XYZ file of C-alpha atoms in Angstrom:
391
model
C 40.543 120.411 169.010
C 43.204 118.467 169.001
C 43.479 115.440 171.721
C 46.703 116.233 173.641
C 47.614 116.002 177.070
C 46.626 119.116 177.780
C 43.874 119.837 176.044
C 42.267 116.694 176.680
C 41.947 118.210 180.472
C 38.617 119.044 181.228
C 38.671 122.692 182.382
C 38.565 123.001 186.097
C 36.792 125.869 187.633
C 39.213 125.514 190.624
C 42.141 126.089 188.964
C 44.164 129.548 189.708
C 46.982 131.582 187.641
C 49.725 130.630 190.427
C 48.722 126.919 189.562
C 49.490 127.271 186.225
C 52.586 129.015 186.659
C 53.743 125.758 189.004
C 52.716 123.642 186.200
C 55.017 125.871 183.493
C 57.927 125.761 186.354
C 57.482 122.400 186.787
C 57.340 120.809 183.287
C 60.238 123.136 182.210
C 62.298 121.693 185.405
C 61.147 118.225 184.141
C 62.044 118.454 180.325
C 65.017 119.468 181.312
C 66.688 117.502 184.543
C 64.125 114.180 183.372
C 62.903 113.931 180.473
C 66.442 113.444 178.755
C 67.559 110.891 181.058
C 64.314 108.835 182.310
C 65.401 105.480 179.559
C 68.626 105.361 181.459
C 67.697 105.747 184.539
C 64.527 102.951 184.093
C 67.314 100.593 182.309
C 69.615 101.430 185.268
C 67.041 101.088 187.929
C 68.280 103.668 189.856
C 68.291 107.318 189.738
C 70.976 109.572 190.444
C 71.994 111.060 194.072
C 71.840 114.028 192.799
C 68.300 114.849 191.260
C 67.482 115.437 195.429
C 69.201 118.233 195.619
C 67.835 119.549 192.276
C 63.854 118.677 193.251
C 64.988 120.839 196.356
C 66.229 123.614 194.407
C 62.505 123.980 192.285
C 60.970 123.860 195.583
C 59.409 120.033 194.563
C 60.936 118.773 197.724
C 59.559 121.295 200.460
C 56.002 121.888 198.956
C 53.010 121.841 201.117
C 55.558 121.539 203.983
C 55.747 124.235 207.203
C 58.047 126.809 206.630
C 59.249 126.417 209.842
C 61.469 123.520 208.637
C 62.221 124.496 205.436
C 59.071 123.962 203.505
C 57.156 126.414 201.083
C 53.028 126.296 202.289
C 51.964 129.812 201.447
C 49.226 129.721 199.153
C 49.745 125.884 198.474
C 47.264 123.699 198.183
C 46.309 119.910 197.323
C 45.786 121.178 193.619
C 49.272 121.937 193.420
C 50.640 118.564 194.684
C 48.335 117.234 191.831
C 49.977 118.921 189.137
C 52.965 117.234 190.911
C 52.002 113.952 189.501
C 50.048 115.096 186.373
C 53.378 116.315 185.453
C 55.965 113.374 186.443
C 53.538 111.033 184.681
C 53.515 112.912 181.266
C 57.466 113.127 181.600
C 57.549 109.442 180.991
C 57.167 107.631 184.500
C 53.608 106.469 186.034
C 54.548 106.825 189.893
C 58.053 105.136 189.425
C 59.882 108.485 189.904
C 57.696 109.841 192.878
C 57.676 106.691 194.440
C 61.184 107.153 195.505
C 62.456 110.788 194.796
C 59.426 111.992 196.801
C 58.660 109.074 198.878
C 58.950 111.529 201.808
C 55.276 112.222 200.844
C 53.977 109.265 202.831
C 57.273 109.158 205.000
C 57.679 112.411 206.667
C 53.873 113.088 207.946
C 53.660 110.604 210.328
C 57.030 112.321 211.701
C 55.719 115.883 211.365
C 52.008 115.217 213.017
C 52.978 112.696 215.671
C 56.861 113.141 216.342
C 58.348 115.335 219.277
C 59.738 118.938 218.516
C 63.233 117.464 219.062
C 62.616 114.774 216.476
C 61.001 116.924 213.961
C 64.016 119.314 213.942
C 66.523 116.188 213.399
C 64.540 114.526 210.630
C 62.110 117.233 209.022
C 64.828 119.830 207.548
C 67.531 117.750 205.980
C 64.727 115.930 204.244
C 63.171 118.843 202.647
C 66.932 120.060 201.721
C 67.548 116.578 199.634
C 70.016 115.854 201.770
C 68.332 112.537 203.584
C 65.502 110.637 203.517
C 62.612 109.205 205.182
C 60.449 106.043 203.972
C 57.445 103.996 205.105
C 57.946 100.853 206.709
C 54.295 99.269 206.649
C 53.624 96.037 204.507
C 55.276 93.197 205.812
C 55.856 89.298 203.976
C 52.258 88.218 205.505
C 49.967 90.986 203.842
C 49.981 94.880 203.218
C 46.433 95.888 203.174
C 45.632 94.075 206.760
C 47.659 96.807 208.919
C 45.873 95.685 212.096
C 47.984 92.461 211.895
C 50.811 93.414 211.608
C 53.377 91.370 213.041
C 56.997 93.495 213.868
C 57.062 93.733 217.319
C 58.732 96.382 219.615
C 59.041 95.325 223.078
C 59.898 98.100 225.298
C 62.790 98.001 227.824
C 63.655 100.107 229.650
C 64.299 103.771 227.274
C 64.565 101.905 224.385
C 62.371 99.569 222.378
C 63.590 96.399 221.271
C 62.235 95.840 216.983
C 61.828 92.741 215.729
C 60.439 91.699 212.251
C 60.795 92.587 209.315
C 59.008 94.622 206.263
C 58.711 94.527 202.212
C 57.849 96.371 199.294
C 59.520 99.334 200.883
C 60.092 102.084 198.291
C 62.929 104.415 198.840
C 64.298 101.409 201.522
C 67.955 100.946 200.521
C 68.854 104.564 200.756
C 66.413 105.650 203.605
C 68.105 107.451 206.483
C 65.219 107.113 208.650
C 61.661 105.082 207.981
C 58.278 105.514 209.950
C 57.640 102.033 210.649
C 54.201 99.899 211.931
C 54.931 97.805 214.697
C 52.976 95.570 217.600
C 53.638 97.148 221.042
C 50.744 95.601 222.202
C 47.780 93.079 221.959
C 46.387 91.755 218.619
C 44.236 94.077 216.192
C 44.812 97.661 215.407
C 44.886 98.656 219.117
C 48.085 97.156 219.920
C 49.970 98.915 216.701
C 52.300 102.022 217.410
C 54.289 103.733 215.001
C 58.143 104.313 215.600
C 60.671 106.458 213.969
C 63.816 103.420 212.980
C 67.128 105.354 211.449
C 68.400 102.526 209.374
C 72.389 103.178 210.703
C 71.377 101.391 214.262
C 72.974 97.947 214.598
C 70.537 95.233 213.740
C 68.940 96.944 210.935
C 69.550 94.998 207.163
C 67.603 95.408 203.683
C 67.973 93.738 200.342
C 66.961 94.986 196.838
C 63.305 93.976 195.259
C 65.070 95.273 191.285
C 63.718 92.540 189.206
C 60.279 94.439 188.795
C 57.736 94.607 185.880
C 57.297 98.155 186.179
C 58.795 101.034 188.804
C 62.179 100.473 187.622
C 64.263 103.639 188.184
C 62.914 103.221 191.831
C 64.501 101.659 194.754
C 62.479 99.349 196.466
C 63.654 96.822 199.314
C 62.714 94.881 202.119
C 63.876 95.435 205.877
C 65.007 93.817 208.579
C 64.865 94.183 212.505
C 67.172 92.026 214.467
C 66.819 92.906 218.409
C 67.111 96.876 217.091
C 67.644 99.284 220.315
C 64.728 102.273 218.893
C 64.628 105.016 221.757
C 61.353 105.671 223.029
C 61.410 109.337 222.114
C 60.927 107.960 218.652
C 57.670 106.956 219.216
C 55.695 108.648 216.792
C 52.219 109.754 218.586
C 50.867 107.452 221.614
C 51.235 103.456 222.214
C 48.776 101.830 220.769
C 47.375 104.763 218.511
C 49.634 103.953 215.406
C 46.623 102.424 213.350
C 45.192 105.711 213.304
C 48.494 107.527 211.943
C 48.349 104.744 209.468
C 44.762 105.429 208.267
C 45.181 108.968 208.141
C 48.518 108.607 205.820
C 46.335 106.324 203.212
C 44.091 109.435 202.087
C 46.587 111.799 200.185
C 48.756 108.529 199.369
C 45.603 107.117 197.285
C 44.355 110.666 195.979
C 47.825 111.232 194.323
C 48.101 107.605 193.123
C 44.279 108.141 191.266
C 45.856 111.262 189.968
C 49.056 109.639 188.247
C 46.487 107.210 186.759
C 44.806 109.604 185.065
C 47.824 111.247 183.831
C 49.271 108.467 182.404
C 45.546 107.388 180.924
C 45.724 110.605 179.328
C 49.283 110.073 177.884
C 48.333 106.881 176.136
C 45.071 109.003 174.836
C 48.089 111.785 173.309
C 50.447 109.148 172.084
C 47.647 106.891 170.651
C 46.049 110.146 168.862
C 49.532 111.208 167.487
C 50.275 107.916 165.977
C 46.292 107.188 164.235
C 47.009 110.643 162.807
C 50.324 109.815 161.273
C 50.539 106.284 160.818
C 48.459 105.047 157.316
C 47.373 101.565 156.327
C 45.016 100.251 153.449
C 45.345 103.613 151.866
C 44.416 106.100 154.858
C 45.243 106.809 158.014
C 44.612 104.904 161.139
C 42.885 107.748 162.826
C 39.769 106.895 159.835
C 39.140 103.634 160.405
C 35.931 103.971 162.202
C 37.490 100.911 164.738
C 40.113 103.346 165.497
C 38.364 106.014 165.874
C 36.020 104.367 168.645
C 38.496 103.429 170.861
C 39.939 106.656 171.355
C 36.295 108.085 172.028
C 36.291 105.300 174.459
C 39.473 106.613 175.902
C 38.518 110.311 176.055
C 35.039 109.349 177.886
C 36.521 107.116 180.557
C 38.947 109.854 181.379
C 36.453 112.356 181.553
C 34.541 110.313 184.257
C 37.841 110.015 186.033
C 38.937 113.700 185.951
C 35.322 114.681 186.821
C 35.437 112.389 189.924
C 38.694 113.515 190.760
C 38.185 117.170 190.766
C 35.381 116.761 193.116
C 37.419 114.466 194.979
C 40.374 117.037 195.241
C 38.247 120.267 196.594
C 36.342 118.122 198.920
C 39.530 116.811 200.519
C 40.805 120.635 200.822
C 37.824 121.083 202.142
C 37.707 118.900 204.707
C 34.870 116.396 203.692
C 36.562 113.866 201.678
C 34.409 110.183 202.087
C 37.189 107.764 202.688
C 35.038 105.449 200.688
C 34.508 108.214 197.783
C 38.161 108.107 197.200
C 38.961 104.527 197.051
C 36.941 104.041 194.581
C 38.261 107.004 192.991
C 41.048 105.060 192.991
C 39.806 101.983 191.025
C 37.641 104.144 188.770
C 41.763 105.278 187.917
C 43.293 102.506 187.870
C 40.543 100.716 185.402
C 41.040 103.877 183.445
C 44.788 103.660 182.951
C 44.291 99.812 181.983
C 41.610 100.462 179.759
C 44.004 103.384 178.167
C 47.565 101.921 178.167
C 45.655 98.584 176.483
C 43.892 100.377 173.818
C 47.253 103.031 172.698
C 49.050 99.832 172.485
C 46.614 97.907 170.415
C 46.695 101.582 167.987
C 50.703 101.986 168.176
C 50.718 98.171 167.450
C 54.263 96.777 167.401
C 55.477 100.439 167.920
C 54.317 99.830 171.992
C 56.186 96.338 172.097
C 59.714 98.198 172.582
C 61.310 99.861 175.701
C 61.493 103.228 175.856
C 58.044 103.827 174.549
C 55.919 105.743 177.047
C 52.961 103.479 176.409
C 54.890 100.031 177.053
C 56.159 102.184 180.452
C 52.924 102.457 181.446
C 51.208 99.460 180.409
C 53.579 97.564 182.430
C 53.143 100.344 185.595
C 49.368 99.536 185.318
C 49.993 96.820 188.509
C 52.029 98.834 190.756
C 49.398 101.498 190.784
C 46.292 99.021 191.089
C 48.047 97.388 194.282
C 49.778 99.872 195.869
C 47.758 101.907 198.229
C 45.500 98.956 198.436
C 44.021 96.923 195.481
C 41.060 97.053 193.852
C 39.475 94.937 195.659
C 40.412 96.130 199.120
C 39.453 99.636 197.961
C 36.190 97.782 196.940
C 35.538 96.212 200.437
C 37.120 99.767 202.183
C 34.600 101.184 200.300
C 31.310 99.301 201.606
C 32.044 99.499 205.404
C 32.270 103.224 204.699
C 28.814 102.991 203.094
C 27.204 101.088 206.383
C 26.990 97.598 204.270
């Protein structure tokens, strides 16, 4: 057996036929409308206007959405938003891509579980079409993690609220038509924190670029600004006071896919540092026989293993309906210890080889960061993870 993305998977018992048909669909779609152009668009830092209305065409767009407004949820499930990011990462980009072509992922729910009918109509079906978009609006300059402090206010008057404040690390902010945004209608701590739907046309509104990144660099990522904004109060998304709760119940899925794209990518480096120990020779035989060599890459394959085992219990427990909150964060640091153990050992194999651009192991070394922080760090999935357990 050879060690290659795919058949380094561990075979999962959960998997159907129709899941690997969306995985053949998919990674055709991808070698074909990505793959080619994914070097440009990361030396760009931007990618093009029109790959929305292509993800919409493949159905990427609309999946696990109601059908109601556009999306396609027969039969889907959250295996099939996995192979969603199993499959960007081994096209060459470790989150980068999703963060912002699919950034509806963490936008758009809030909307669809808390928002009226009359809002949901406005936002929810041009944004499965590709034609706008939706972002989060939660970390602000003074901390991410700590959502019960934030500080944004929205001080109602009248019909309207009035939004002042201001928020960072906002992917998918400089093109966002709308973004689901945590402010303080209230008292300090989590009870005084609503949620309110901000289009980013009303006056008041600004954002900047954050493009001089280590890693994410095809995606657009900003910061925001509220100066005395005029939000209706029919954009309230769910009750006054209740928006901690919308938050909470958004981190879940965001933090299952992001342990999922670190796998992936831990499981590219595994591929690309096989390939090259097989091929590349020195004193007299090939890398792959050096007996140093060779350990690492057992190293590799048994780290992933742990991860994909955790993750597929992870996965049907959350479809199921008993996912521990504290399980899954530290699925999420098992992952992203995993792709930093990974992307550091294929780079110490490809040597020099992983030192230039373009190289889907010097991607992902650098993308190691994003995906350790965002969603909450290590050690905030760490401390998450210990009030869950009654310490």
């Amino acid at each position: 057996m050879s060690l290659s993305f795919d058949s380094a998977r561990l075979h999962n018992p959960y998997l159907r036929p129709e899941h690997e048909e969306w995985r053949t669909q998919l990674r055709r779609w991808l070698s074909r409308e990505v793959e080619p152009f994914l070097n440009d668009w990361e030396e760009a830092g931007q990618i093009p206007a029109s790959l929305w209305a292509k993800a919409a065409e493949i159905g990427v767009l609309q999946l696990s959405y109601p059908e109601q407004y556009g999306g396609i949820s027969e039969g889907i499930d959250q295996w099939h938003m996995n192979i969603v990011s199993e499959e960007f990462t081994r096209a060459g980009s470790a989150g980068g891509l999703v963060s912002n072509l699919l950034i509806h992922g963490i936008g758009l729910p809030p909307v669809l579980n808390y928002g009226s009918d009359e809002i949901k109509q406005l936002v929810v079906p041009p944004v499965l079409a590709g034609e706008k978009r939706i972002s989060l609006g939660i970390t602000e300059p003074s901390g991410g993690s700590d959502v019960a402090n934030i500080t944004t206010t929205a001080v109602r008057d009248g019909d309207h609220y009035i939004v002042n404040g201001s928020k960072t690390f906002i992917s998918g902010a400089m093109n966002a038509d709308w973004v689901s945004t945590a402010v303080r209608t209230g008292g300090e701590g989590g009870k005084g924190v609503s949620m309110l739907l901000i289009p980013t046309d009303l006056p008041g509104v600004g954002r900047t670029p954050l493009d001089r990144k280590q890693g994410w660099c095809c995606a657009d990522t900003g910061s925001l600004y509220f100066d005395n904004v005029r939000v209706p109060v029919g954009n309230l998304l769910g009750e006054e006071g209740k928006g901690f709760w919308v938050i909470m119940t958004n981190f879940n899925p965001e933090r299952l896919s992001l342990a999922v794209t670190m796998e992936a990518a831990a499981r590219a480096c595994l591929e690309d540092a096989v390939t090259w120990a097989q091929q590349r020779k020195t004193f007299g035989k090939r890398l792959a026989d050096h007996q140093v060599i060779r350990h690492k890459i057992a190293s590799m394959k048994q780290r992933i293993n742990a991860t994909q085992t955790y993750l597929q219990y992870l996965t049907q427990a959350y479809i199921e309906g008993r996912c521990d909150p504290g399980d899954l964060a530290m699925a999420k640091v098992q992952a992203s210890e995993t792709m930093e153990f990974c992307a550091r050992e294929a780079s110490q194999i490809l040597g020099g080889a992983s030192y230039l651009r373009g190289n889907r192991v010097e991607r992902f070394y650098r993308e190691v960061r994003v995906n350790a922080i965002g969603g909450g760090s290590e050690e905030i999935m760490r401390d998450l993870a210990a009030r869950q357990y009654g310490l």
